Coordinates of N, CA and C in Angstrom, one line a residue:
Chain A
X1 N 110.8 113.9 96.1 CA 110.8 112.4 96.2 C 109.6 111.8 95.6
X2 N 109.7 110.5 95.3 CA 108.6 109.8 94.6 C 107.5 109.6 95.6
X3 N 106.2 109.8 95.2 CA 105.1 109.7 96.1 C 104.1 108.6 95.5
X4 N 103.6 107.8 96.4 CA 102.6 106.8 96.0 C 101.3 107.1 96.8
X5 N 100.2 107.3 96.1 CA 98.9 107.7 96.7 C 97.9 106.5 96.7
X6 N 97.4 106.2 97.8 CA 96.3 105.2 97.9 C 95.1 105.8 98.5
X7 N 93.9 105.2 98.2 CA 92.7 105.6 99.0 C 92.8 105.2 100.4
X8 N 92.3 106.0 101.3 CA 92.5 105.7 102.7 C 91.7 104.4 103.1
X9 N 90.5 104.2 102.5 CA 89.7 103.1 102.8 C 88.9 102.6 101.7
X10 N 88.6 101.3 101.7 CA 87.8 100.6 100.7 C 86.9 99.6 101.5
X11 N 85.6 99.7 101.2 CA 84.7 98.7 101.8 C 84.1 97.8 100.8
X12 N 83.9 96.5 101.2 CA 83.5 95.5 100.2 C 82.7 94.5 101.0
X13 N 81.6 94.0 100.3 CA 80.8 92.9 100.9 C 81.5 91.5 100.7
X14 N 81.3 90.6 101.5 CA 81.9 89.3 101.3 C 81.5 88.7 100.0
X15 N 82.4 88.1 99.3 CA 82.1 87.5 98.0 C 82.3 88.4 96.8
X16 N 82.4 89.7 97.1 CA 82.6 90.7 96.1 C 84.0 90.9 95.8
X17 N 84.3 91.9 94.9 CA 85.7 92.2 94.5 C 86.1 93.5 95.1
X18 N 87.3 93.5 95.7 CA 87.9 94.8 96.2 C 89.0 95.2 95.2
X19 N 89.1 96.4 94.9 CA 90.2 97.0 94.0 C 90.8 98.1 94.8
X20 N 92.1 98.0 95.0 CA 92.9 99.0 95.7 C 93.9 99.6 94.7
X21 N 93.8 101.0 94.6 CA 94.7 101.6 93.6 C 95.9 102.2 94.3
X22 N 96.9 102.4 93.5 CA 98.2 103.0 94.0 C 98.7 103.9 92.8
X23 N 98.6 105.2 93.0 CA 98.9 106.2 92.0 C 100.3 106.7 92.2
X24 N 101.0 106.8 91.1 CA 102.4 107.4 91.1 C 102.8 107.8 89.7
X25 N 103.7 108.7 89.6 CA 104.1 109.2 88.3 C 104.8 108.1 87.5
X26 N 104.2 107.8 86.4 CA 104.6 106.7 85.5 C 105.0 105.5 86.3
X27 N 104.1 105.1 87.2 CA 104.3 103.9 88.0 C 104.4 102.6 87.1
X28 N 103.8 102.7 86.0 CA 103.8 101.5 85.1 C 105.2 101.2 84.6
X29 N 106.2 102.1 84.8 CA 107.6 101.8 84.5 C 108.3 101.1 85.6
X30 N 107.7 101.0 86.7 CA 108.3 100.4 87.9 C 107.7 99.0 88.3
X31 N 108.4 98.3 89.1 CA 107.9 97.0 89.6 C 107.2 97.4 90.9
X32 N 105.9 97.0 91.0 CA 105.1 97.3 92.2 C 104.9 96.1 93.0
X33 N 105.0 96.2 94.3 CA 104.7 95.1 95.3 C 103.6 95.5 96.2
X34 N 102.9 94.6 96.8 CA 101.8 94.8 97.6 C 101.9 94.0 98.9
X35 N 101.5 94.6 100.1 CA 101.6 93.9 101.4 C 100.3 94.0 102.1
X36 N 100.0 93.0 102.8 CA 98.8 92.9 103.7 C 99.3 93.0 105.1
X37 N 98.7 93.9 105.9 CA 99.1 93.9 107.3 C 97.9 93.9 108.2
X38 N 97.8 92.9 109.0 CA 96.7 92.8 110.0 C 97.1 93.4 111.3
X39 N 96.2 93.9 112.1 CA 96.5 94.6 113.4 C 97.5 93.8 114.3
X40 N 98.5 94.4 114.7 CA 99.5 93.8 115.6 C 100.5 92.8 114.9
X41 N 100.4 92.7 113.6 CA 101.3 91.8 112.9 C 102.2 92.5 111.9
X42 N 103.2 91.8 111.5 CA 104.1 92.3 110.5 C 103.4 92.3 109.1
X43 N 103.9 93.1 108.2 CA 103.3 93.0 106.8 C 103.7 91.7 106.2
X44 N 102.8 91.3 105.2 CA 103.1 90.1 104.4 C 103.0 90.4 103.0
X45 N 104.0 90.0 102.2 CA 104.0 90.2 100.8 C 102.9 89.4 100.1
X46 N 102.0 90.0 99.4 CA 100.9 89.3 98.7 C 101.0 89.3 97.2
X47 N 101.7 90.3 96.6 CA 101.9 90.4 95.2 C 103.3 91.1 95.0
X48 N 104.1 90.6 94.1 CA 105.4 91.2 93.8 C 105.6 91.3 92.3
X49 N 106.4 92.2 91.9 CA 106.7 92.5 90.5 C 105.4 92.6 89.7
X50 N 104.5 93.4 90.2 CA 103.3 93.8 89.6 C 102.2 92.7 89.7
X51 N 102.5 91.5 89.3 CA 101.5 90.5 89.1 C 101.7 89.1 89.7
X52 N 102.9 88.9 90.3 CA 103.3 87.6 90.8 C 102.9 87.4 92.2
X53 N 102.6 86.2 92.6 CA 102.2 85.9 94.0 C 103.2 85.0 94.6
X54 N 103.6 85.3 95.9 CA 104.5 84.3 96.6 C 103.8 83.0 96.8
X55 N 104.5 82.0 97.1 CA 103.8 80.7 97.4 C 103.0 80.9 98.7
X56 N 101.8 80.3 98.7 CA 100.9 80.3 99.8 C 99.9 81.5 99.8
X57 N 100.1 82.4 98.8 CA 99.1 83.5 98.7 C 98.0 83.0 97.7
X58 N 96.7 83.1 98.1 CA 95.7 82.6 97.3 C 95.6 83.3 95.9
X59 N 95.1 82.6 94.9 CA 94.9 83.2 93.6 C 93.9 84.4 93.6
X60 N 93.1 84.5 94.7 CA 92.2 85.6 94.7 C 92.9 87.0 94.7
X61 N 94.2 87.0 95.1 CA 95.0 88.2 95.1 C 95.7 88.3 93.7
X62 N 95.4 89.4 93.0 CA 96.1 89.7 91.8 C 96.4 91.1 91.6
X63 N 97.4 91.4 90.7 CA 97.9 92.8 90.6 C 98.0 93.1 89.1
X64 N 97.9 94.4 88.9 CA 98.1 95.0 87.5 C 98.8 96.3 87.7
X65 N 99.5 96.8 86.6 CA 100.2 98.0 86.7 C 100.4 98.6 85.3
X66 N 99.9 99.9 85.1 CA 100.0 100.5 83.8 C 99.8 102.0 84.0
X67 N 100.5 102.8 83.1 CA 100.4 104.2 83.2 C 100.8 104.8 84.5
X68 N 99.8 105.5 85.2 CA 100.1 106.1 86.4 C 99.4 105.4 87.6
X69 N 98.9 104.2 87.4 CA 98.1 103.5 88.4 C 98.4 102.0 88.4
X70 N 98.7 101.5 89.6 CA 98.8 100.1 89.9 C 97.6 99.7 90.7
X71 N 97.1 98.5 90.5 CA 95.9 98.0 91.2 C 96.1 96.6 91.8
X72 N 95.7 96.5 93.1 CA 95.6 95.2 93.7 C 94.1 94.8 93.7
X73 N 93.8 93.6 93.2 CA 92.5 93.2 93.2 C 92.3 91.9 94.1
X74 N 91.3 92.0 94.9 CA 91.0 90.8 95.8 C 89.7 90.3 95.4
X75 N 89.6 89.1 94.8 CA 88.4 88.6 94.3 C 87.8 87.7 95.4
X76 N 86.5 87.5 95.4 CA 85.7 86.7 96.3 C 86.2 87.0 97.8
X77 N 86.1 88.3 98.1 CA 86.6 88.7 99.4 C 86.0 87.9 100.6
X78 N 86.9 87.6 101.5 CA 86.5 86.9 102.7 C 86.7 87.8 104.0
X79 N 86.1 87.5 105.1 CA 86.3 88.3 106.3 C 87.8 88.4 106.7
X80 N 88.5 87.3 106.4 CA 89.9 87.3 106.8 C 90.8 88.2 106.0
X81 N 90.2 88.8 104.9 CA 91.0 89.8 104.1 C 91.0 91.2 104.7
X82 N 90.2 91.4 105.7 CA 90.2 92.7 106.3 C 91.5 93.0 106.9
X83 N 92.1 94.1 106.5 CA 93.5 94.5 106.8 C 93.9 95.8 106.2
X84 N 95.1 96.3 106.5 CA 95.7 97.4 105.8 C 96.5 96.9 104.6
X85 N 96.5 97.5 103.5 CA 97.2 97.1 102.3 C 98.1 98.3 101.9
X86 N 99.4 98.0 101.5 CA 100.4 99.0 101.1 C 101.0 98.6 99.8
X87 N 101.1 99.5 98.9 CA 101.9 99.3 97.7 C 103.3 99.8 98.0
X88 N 104.3 99.4 97.1 CA 105.7 99.6 97.4 C 106.5 99.6 96.1
X89 N 107.4 100.5 95.9 CA 108.3 100.5 94.7 C 109.7 100.9 95.1
X90 N 110.6 100.6 94.2 CA 112.0 101.1 94.3 C 112.1 102.2 93.3
X91 N 112.5 103.4 93.8 CA 112.7 104.6 92.9 C 114.1 104.7 92.6
X92 N 114.5 104.3 91.4 CA 115.9 104.3 91.1 C 116.5 105.7 91.1
X93 N 115.7 106.8 90.7 CA 116.2 108.1 90.6 C 116.7 108.6 92.0
X94 N 115.9 108.4 93.0 CA 116.3 108.8 94.4 C 117.0 107.8 95.2
X95 N 117.1 106.6 94.6 CA 117.7 105.4 95.3 C 117.0 105.2 96.7
X96 N 115.7 105.3 96.6 CA 114.9 105.1 97.8 C 113.8 104.1 97.5
X97 N 113.4 103.3 98.5 CA 112.3 102.5 98.5 C 111.1 103.3 99.1
X98 N 109.9 103.2 98.4 CA 108.8 104.1 98.8 C 107.6 103.2 99.0
X99 N 106.9 103.5 100.1 CA 105.6 102.8 100.4 C 104.5 103.8 100.1
X100 N 103.4 103.2 99.7 CA 102.1 104.0 99.6 C 101.6 104.4 100.9
X101 N 100.6 105.2 100.9 CA 100.0 105.7 102.1 C 99.1 104.7 102.9
X102 N 98.8 103.6 102.2 CA 98.0 102.6 102.9 C 96.5 102.7 102.7
X103 N 95.9 101.5 102.6 CA 94.4 101.5 102.4 C 93.9 100.4 103.4
X104 N 92.9 100.9 104.2 CA 92.2 100.0 105.1 C 91.0 99.3 104.4
X105 N 91.1 98.0 104.2 CA 90.0 97.3 103.6 C 89.1 96.8 104.7
X106 N 87.8 97.2 104.6 CA 86.8 96.7 105.6 C 85.8 95.8 104.8
X107 N 85.6 94.6 105.4 CA 84.6 93.7 104.9 C 83.3 93.8 105.6
X108 N 82.3 94.2 104.9 CA 81.0 94.6 105.5 C 80.3 93.4 106.1
Chain B
X24 N 113.4 76.7 108.9 CA 112.3 77.8 108.8 C 113.0 79.1 108.6
X25 N 112.5 79.8 107.6 CA 113.1 81.2 107.3 C 112.5 82.1 108.4
X26 N 113.4 82.9 109.0 CA 113.0 83.7 110.1 C 113.9 84.9 110.3
X27 N 113.3 86.0 110.7 CA 114.0 87.2 111.1 C 113.5 87.6 112.5
X28 N 114.4 87.8 113.5 CA 114.0 88.2 114.8 C 114.8 89.4 115.2
X29 N 114.0 90.5 115.5 CA 114.6 91.8 115.9 C 114.7 91.8 117.4
X30 N 115.7 92.6 117.9 CA 115.8 92.8 119.3 C 116.5 94.2 119.5
X31 N 116.5 94.6 120.8 CA 117.2 95.9 121.1 C 116.2 97.1 121.3
X32 N 114.9 96.9 121.1 CA 114.0 98.0 121.3 C 114.0 98.4 122.7
X33 N 113.7 99.7 122.9 CA 113.8 100.3 124.3 C 113.1 101.6 124.4
X34 N 112.9 102.0 125.6 CA 112.4 103.4 125.9 C 113.6 104.2 126.2
X35 N 113.8 105.3 125.4 CA 114.9 106.2 125.5 C 114.5 107.6 125.6
X36 N 115.4 108.4 126.2 CA 115.1 109.9 126.2 C 115.5 110.5 124.9
X37 N 114.9 111.7 124.6 CA 115.3 112.4 123.4 C 116.8 112.7 123.5
X38 N 117.4 112.5 122.3 CA 118.9 112.7 122.3 C 119.7 111.4 122.5
X39 N 119.0 110.4 122.9 CA 119.6 109.1 123.3 C 119.9 108.3 122.0
X40 N 120.5 107.1 122.3 CA 120.9 106.2 121.3 C 120.4 104.8 121.5
X41 N 120.2 104.0 120.5 CA 119.8 102.7 120.6 C 120.4 101.9 119.4
X42 N 120.7 100.6 119.7 CA 121.2 99.7 118.6 C 120.3 98.6 118.5
X43 N 119.7 98.4 117.3 CA 118.8 97.3 117.0 C 119.6 96.2 116.3
X44 N 119.2 95.0 116.6 CA 119.7 93.8 115.9 C 118.6 93.0 115.3
X45 N 119.0 92.3 114.2 CA 118.1 91.4 113.5 C 118.8 90.1 113.3
X46 N 118.4 89.0 113.9 CA 119.0 87.7 113.7 C 118.3 86.9 112.6
X47 N 119.0 86.5 111.6 CA 118.4 85.8 110.5 C 118.7 84.3 110.6
X48 N 117.8 83.5 110.1 CA 118.0 82.0 110.1 C 117.2 81.4 109.0
X49 N 117.6 80.2 108.6 CA 116.8 79.4 107.6 C 117.1 79.8 106.1
X50 N 118.0 80.7 105.9 CA 118.3 81.0 104.5 C 119.7 81.6 104.4
X51 N 120.3 81.7 103.2 CA 121.6 82.2 102.9 C 121.7 83.7 103.1
X52 N 121.8 84.1 104.3 CA 121.8 85.6 104.6 C 122.6 86.4 103.7
X53 N 123.8 86.0 103.5 CA 124.8 86.8 102.7 C 124.4 87.0 101.2
X54 N 123.3 86.4 100.8 CA 122.9 86.5 99.4 C 121.8 87.5 99.2
X55 N 121.3 88.1 100.3 CA 120.1 89.0 100.2 C 120.4 90.4 100.7
X56 N 119.8 91.4 100.0 CA 119.7 92.7 100.5 C 118.8 92.7 101.7
X57 N 119.1 93.6 102.7 CA 118.4 93.7 103.9 C 118.0 95.1 104.2
X58 N 116.8 95.3 104.8 CA 116.2 96.6 105.0 C 115.8 96.7 106.5
X59 N 115.7 98.0 106.9 CA 114.9 98.4 108.1 C 113.7 99.2 107.6
X60 N 112.6 98.9 108.2 CA 111.3 99.6 107.9 C 110.7 100.0 109.2
X61 N 110.1 101.1 109.4 CA 109.5 101.5 110.7 C 108.1 101.9 110.5
X62 N 107.3 101.8 111.6 CA 105.9 102.1 111.6 C 105.6 102.8 112.9
X63 N 105.3 104.1 112.8 CA 104.9 104.9 114.0 C 103.5 104.4 114.4
X64 N 103.2 104.6 115.7 CA 101.8 104.1 116.2 C 100.7 104.7 115.3
X65 N 99.9 103.8 114.8 CA 98.7 104.2 114.0 C 99.0 104.8 112.6
X66 N 100.3 104.7 112.2 CA 100.7 105.3 110.9 C 101.1 104.2 109.9
X67 N 101.5 104.6 108.8 CA 101.9 103.7 107.7 C 103.3 103.3 107.8
X68 N 103.7 102.5 106.8 CA 105.1 102.0 106.7 C 106.0 103.0 106.2
X69 N 107.2 103.1 106.8 CA 108.2 104.1 106.3 C 109.5 103.3 106.1
X70 N 110.1 103.3 104.9 CA 111.4 102.7 104.7 C 112.5 103.5 105.3
X71 N 113.4 102.8 106.0 CA 114.4 103.5 106.8 C 115.8 103.4 106.1
X72 N 116.2 102.1 105.8 CA 117.6 102.0 105.2 C 117.7 100.6 104.5
X73 N 118.6 100.5 103.7 CA 119.0 99.3 103.0 C 120.5 99.1 103.0
X74 N 120.9 97.8 103.1 CA 122.3 97.4 102.8 C 122.2 96.2 101.9
X75 N 122.9 96.3 100.7 CA 123.0 95.2 99.8 C 123.7 94.0 100.4
X76 N 123.5 92.9 99.7 CA 124.1 91.6 100.3 C 125.6 91.7 100.5
X77 N 126.3 92.4 99.6 CA 127.7 92.5 99.7 C 128.2 93.7 100.5
X78 N 127.2 94.5 101.0 CA 127.6 95.6 101.8 C 128.1 96.9 101.1
X79 N 128.1 96.8 99.8 CA 128.6 97.9 99.0 C 127.6 99.0 98.8
X80 N 126.4 98.7 98.8 CA 125.3 99.7 98.6 C 124.5 100.0 99.8
X81 N 124.5 101.2 100.3 CA 123.8 101.6 101.5 C 123.0 102.9 101.2
X82 N 121.8 102.9 101.5 CA 121.0 104.1 101.3 C 120.0 104.3 102.5
X83 N 119.6 105.5 102.8 CA 118.8 105.9 103.9 C 117.6 106.7 103.5
X84 N 116.5 106.6 104.2 CA 115.4 107.5 104.0 C 115.7 108.9 104.3
X85 N 115.0 109.8 103.7 CA 115.3 111.3 103.8 C 115.2 111.8 105.3
X86 N 114.3 111.2 106.0 CA 114.0 111.8 107.4 C 115.1 111.5 108.4
X87 N 116.1 110.7 108.1 CA 117.0 110.3 109.1 C 118.2 111.2 109.2
X88 N 118.5 112.0 108.2 CA 119.5 113.0 108.3 C 120.8 112.6 109.0
X89 N 121.3 111.5 108.6 CA 122.6 111.1 109.1 C 122.7 110.5 110.5
X90 N 121.5 110.4 111.1 CA 121.5 109.9 112.5 C 121.5 108.4 112.7
X91 N 121.2 107.7 111.6 CA 121.1 106.2 111.7 C 122.2 105.6 110.8
X92 N 122.7 104.4 111.2 CA 123.7 103.7 110.5 C 123.3 102.2 110.4
X93 N 123.2 101.7 109.2 CA 122.9 100.3 109.0 C 124.2 99.5 108.8
X94 N 124.2 98.3 109.3 CA 125.4 97.5 109.1 C 125.0 96.0 109.1
X95 N 125.8 95.1 108.7 CA 125.5 93.7 108.7 C 126.8 92.9 109.0
X96 N 126.6 91.7 109.5 CA 127.7 90.8 109.7 C 127.3 89.5 109.1
X97 N 127.7 89.2 107.8 CA 127.3 88.0 107.1 C 127.8 86.7 107.8
X98 N 128.9 86.8 108.5 CA 129.4 85.6 109.2 C 128.5 85.2 110.4
X99 N 127.8 86.2 110.9 CA 126.9 86.0 112.1 C 125.4 86.0 111.7
X100 N 125.1 86.2 110.4 CA 123.7 86.2 109.9 C 122.9 87.3 110.7
X101 N 123.5 88.5 110.7 CA 122.9 89.5 111.5 C 122.9 90.9 110.8
X102 N 121.9 91.6 111.1 CA 121.7 93.0 110.6 C 121.6 93.9 111.8
X103 N 122.1 95.2 111.6 CA 122.0 96.1 112.7 C 121.5 97.5 112.3
X104 N 121.0 98.2 113.2 CA 120.7 99.6 113.0 C 121.1 100.4 114.2
X105 N 122.1 101.3 114.1 CA 122.5 102.1 115.2 C 121.8 103.5 115.0
X106 N 121.1 103.9 116.0 CA 120.4 105.1 116.0 C 120.9 106.1 117.0
X107 N 121.2 107.3 116.6 CA 121.7 108.4 117.5 C 120.7 109.6 117.4
X108 N 120.9 110.5 118.4 CA 120.1 111.7 118.5 C 118.6 111.5 118.2
X109 N 118.1 110.5 119.0 CA 116.7 110.1 118.8 C 115.8 111.2 119.2
X110 N 114.7 111.3 118.4 CA 113.6 112.3 118.6 C 112.3 111.6 118.9
X111 N 111.3 112.3 119.5 CA 110.0 111.7 119.7 C 109.4 111.1 118.4
X112 N 109.6 111.8 117.3 CA 109.1 111.3 116.1 C 109.7 110.0 115.5
X113 N 110.8 109.6 116.2 CA 111.4 108.3 115.8 C 110.7 107.1 116.5
X114 N 109.7 107.4 117.4 CA 109.0 106.4 118.1 C 108.2 105.5 117.1
X115 N 108.5 104.2 117.1 CA 107.9 103.4 116.1 C 108.3 101.9 116.4
X116 N 107.6 101.0 115.7 CA 108.0 99.6 115.6 C 109.0 99.5 114.5
X117 N 110.1 99.0 114.7 CA 111.1 98.8 113.7 C 111.2 97.4 113.2
X118 N 111.0 97.2 111.9 CA 111.1 95.8 111.3 C 112.3 95.7 110.5
X119 N 112.9 94.5 110.5 CA 113.9 94.2 109.5 C 113.2 93.3 108.5
X120 N 113.6 93.5 107.2 CA 113.0 92.8 106.1 C 114.0 92.4 105.1
X121 N 113.7 91.2 104.4 CA 114.7 90.7 103.4 C 114.1 90.8 102.0
X122 N 115.0 91.2 101.1 CA 114.6 91.2 99.7 C 113.9 89.8 99.3
X123 N 113.0 89.9 98.4 CA 112.3 88.6 98.0 C 113.3 87.8 97.2
X124 N 114.1 88.5 96.3 CA 115.0 87.9 95.4 C 116.4 88.0 95.9
X125 N 117.2 87.0 95.8 CA 118.7 87.2 96.1 C 119.3 88.0 95.0
X126 N 120.2 88.9 95.5 CA 120.8 89.8 94.5 C 122.1 90.4 95.1
X127 N 123.1 90.6 94.3 CA 124.4 91.1 94.8 C 124.4 92.6 95.0
X128 N 123.6 93.3 94.3 CA 123.5 94.7 94.4 C 122.2 95.2 95.0
X129 N 121.8 96.4 94.7 CA 120.5 96.8 95.1 C 119.4 96.2 94.2
X130 N 118.2 96.0 94.7 CA 117.2 95.3 94.0 C 115.9 96.0 94.0
X131 N 115.1 95.9 93.0 CA 113.8 96.5 93.0 C 112.8 95.5 93.5
X132 N 113.3 94.5 94.1 CA 112.5 93.4 94.7 C 111.6 93.8 95.8
X133 N 110.5 93.1 96.0 CA 109.7 93.3 97.1 C 110.4 92.7 98.4
X134 N 109.8 92.9 99.5 CA 110.4 92.4 100.8 C 109.6 91.1 101.2
X135 N 110.3 90.0 101.0 CA 109.6 88.8 101.1 C 109.5 88.2 102.5
X136 N 110.4 88.6 103.4 CA 110.4 88.1 104.7 C 110.5 89.3 105.7
X137 N 109.7 89.3 106.7 CA 109.7 90.4 107.7 C 109.9 89.7 109.1
X138 N 110.6 90.5 110.0 CA 110.6 90.1 111.4 C 109.3 90.5 112.1
X139 N 109.2 90.3 113.4 CA 108.0 90.6 114.1 C 108.0 92.1 114.6
X140 N 109.2 92.7 114.5 CA 109.3 94.1 114.9 C 109.8 94.3 116.3
X141 N 110.4 95.4 116.6 CA 110.8 95.8 118.0 C 110.5 97.2 118.2
X142 N 110.0 97.6 119.3 CA 109.5 98.9 119.6 C 110.6 99.8 120.2
X143 N 110.7 101.0 119.6 CA 111.6 102.0 120.1 C 110.7 103.2 120.5
X144 N 110.7 103.6 121.7 CA 109.9 104.7 122.2 C 110.8 105.8 122.7
X145 N 110.7 107.0 122.1 CA 111.5 108.1 122.5 C 110.6 109.1 123.3
X146 N 110.9 109.2 124.6 CA 110.0 109.9 125.5 C 110.8 110.5 126.7
X147 N 110.5 111.7 127.1 CA 111.3 112.3 128.2 C 111.1 111.5 129.5

C-alpha cells in the first residue's frame, strides 16, 4: 500500500517559517491535501490540490509538490499555528485514501 | 451552515457491534462523496471507508477485513457505518468527512468538511 512519511515534529520560533515535508513514491503525480488538527478538535483542511487554500485559511499557509516530496509551508508562524499537521492523498492504484504519519508543530 | 454531526458512539465489548450515523446539513448532500476516518487515542488519522455520491463506488481501508459497512441515505442526508466483530484496536474517535469538491464518482479531493467525531471504545 502507498505510504506517506512525515517528520514527527518540527519546532519554529514565532515569526519564522515552518516547513513540513510529506514523502511518498512519485507523490508529485498526485494531488496532496494538508490538514491542521488542534488538541480535542476535528481536522481542518488548510491546503488542497497541492497549492490551493480553502476560504478563510490565511495566505501564510502554502503548499508545493514535486518529485517524491510535498511540502506545507507556514510563513510568519504564530502561537495559534501550534498543532498536528497531516498530509493526504488518493492512491488510485489501491483505491485507498492515505494519510501521512503526522507532524507536531511546536511554536517556541 | 454546513455541518456534519456524528452519533452512535458507545462502549462495547470485543466482538460487539455498533452503528454510527452522520447527519448532514447546509449543503446538497447527494452531490458529495462521503468518508469515515478514525483516530485512535494519541495516534494519527486513519481512513476507514468511502461511498461516492451516487453510492456506486465503495472502498474500505485494509485493516477492516470486511467487518465494516458504509451506507448512505441521500433522501435523509445521512451517512452510516455499521461495525461488527469489534476489537480493542478499533477503539477510536470516528469522524465523518465530506469531499471538498462535488463529484459523481470517486474523487481525489481533499476532505473539506468534518464532523466533531464520536468515540467508540472496545473494552471487556
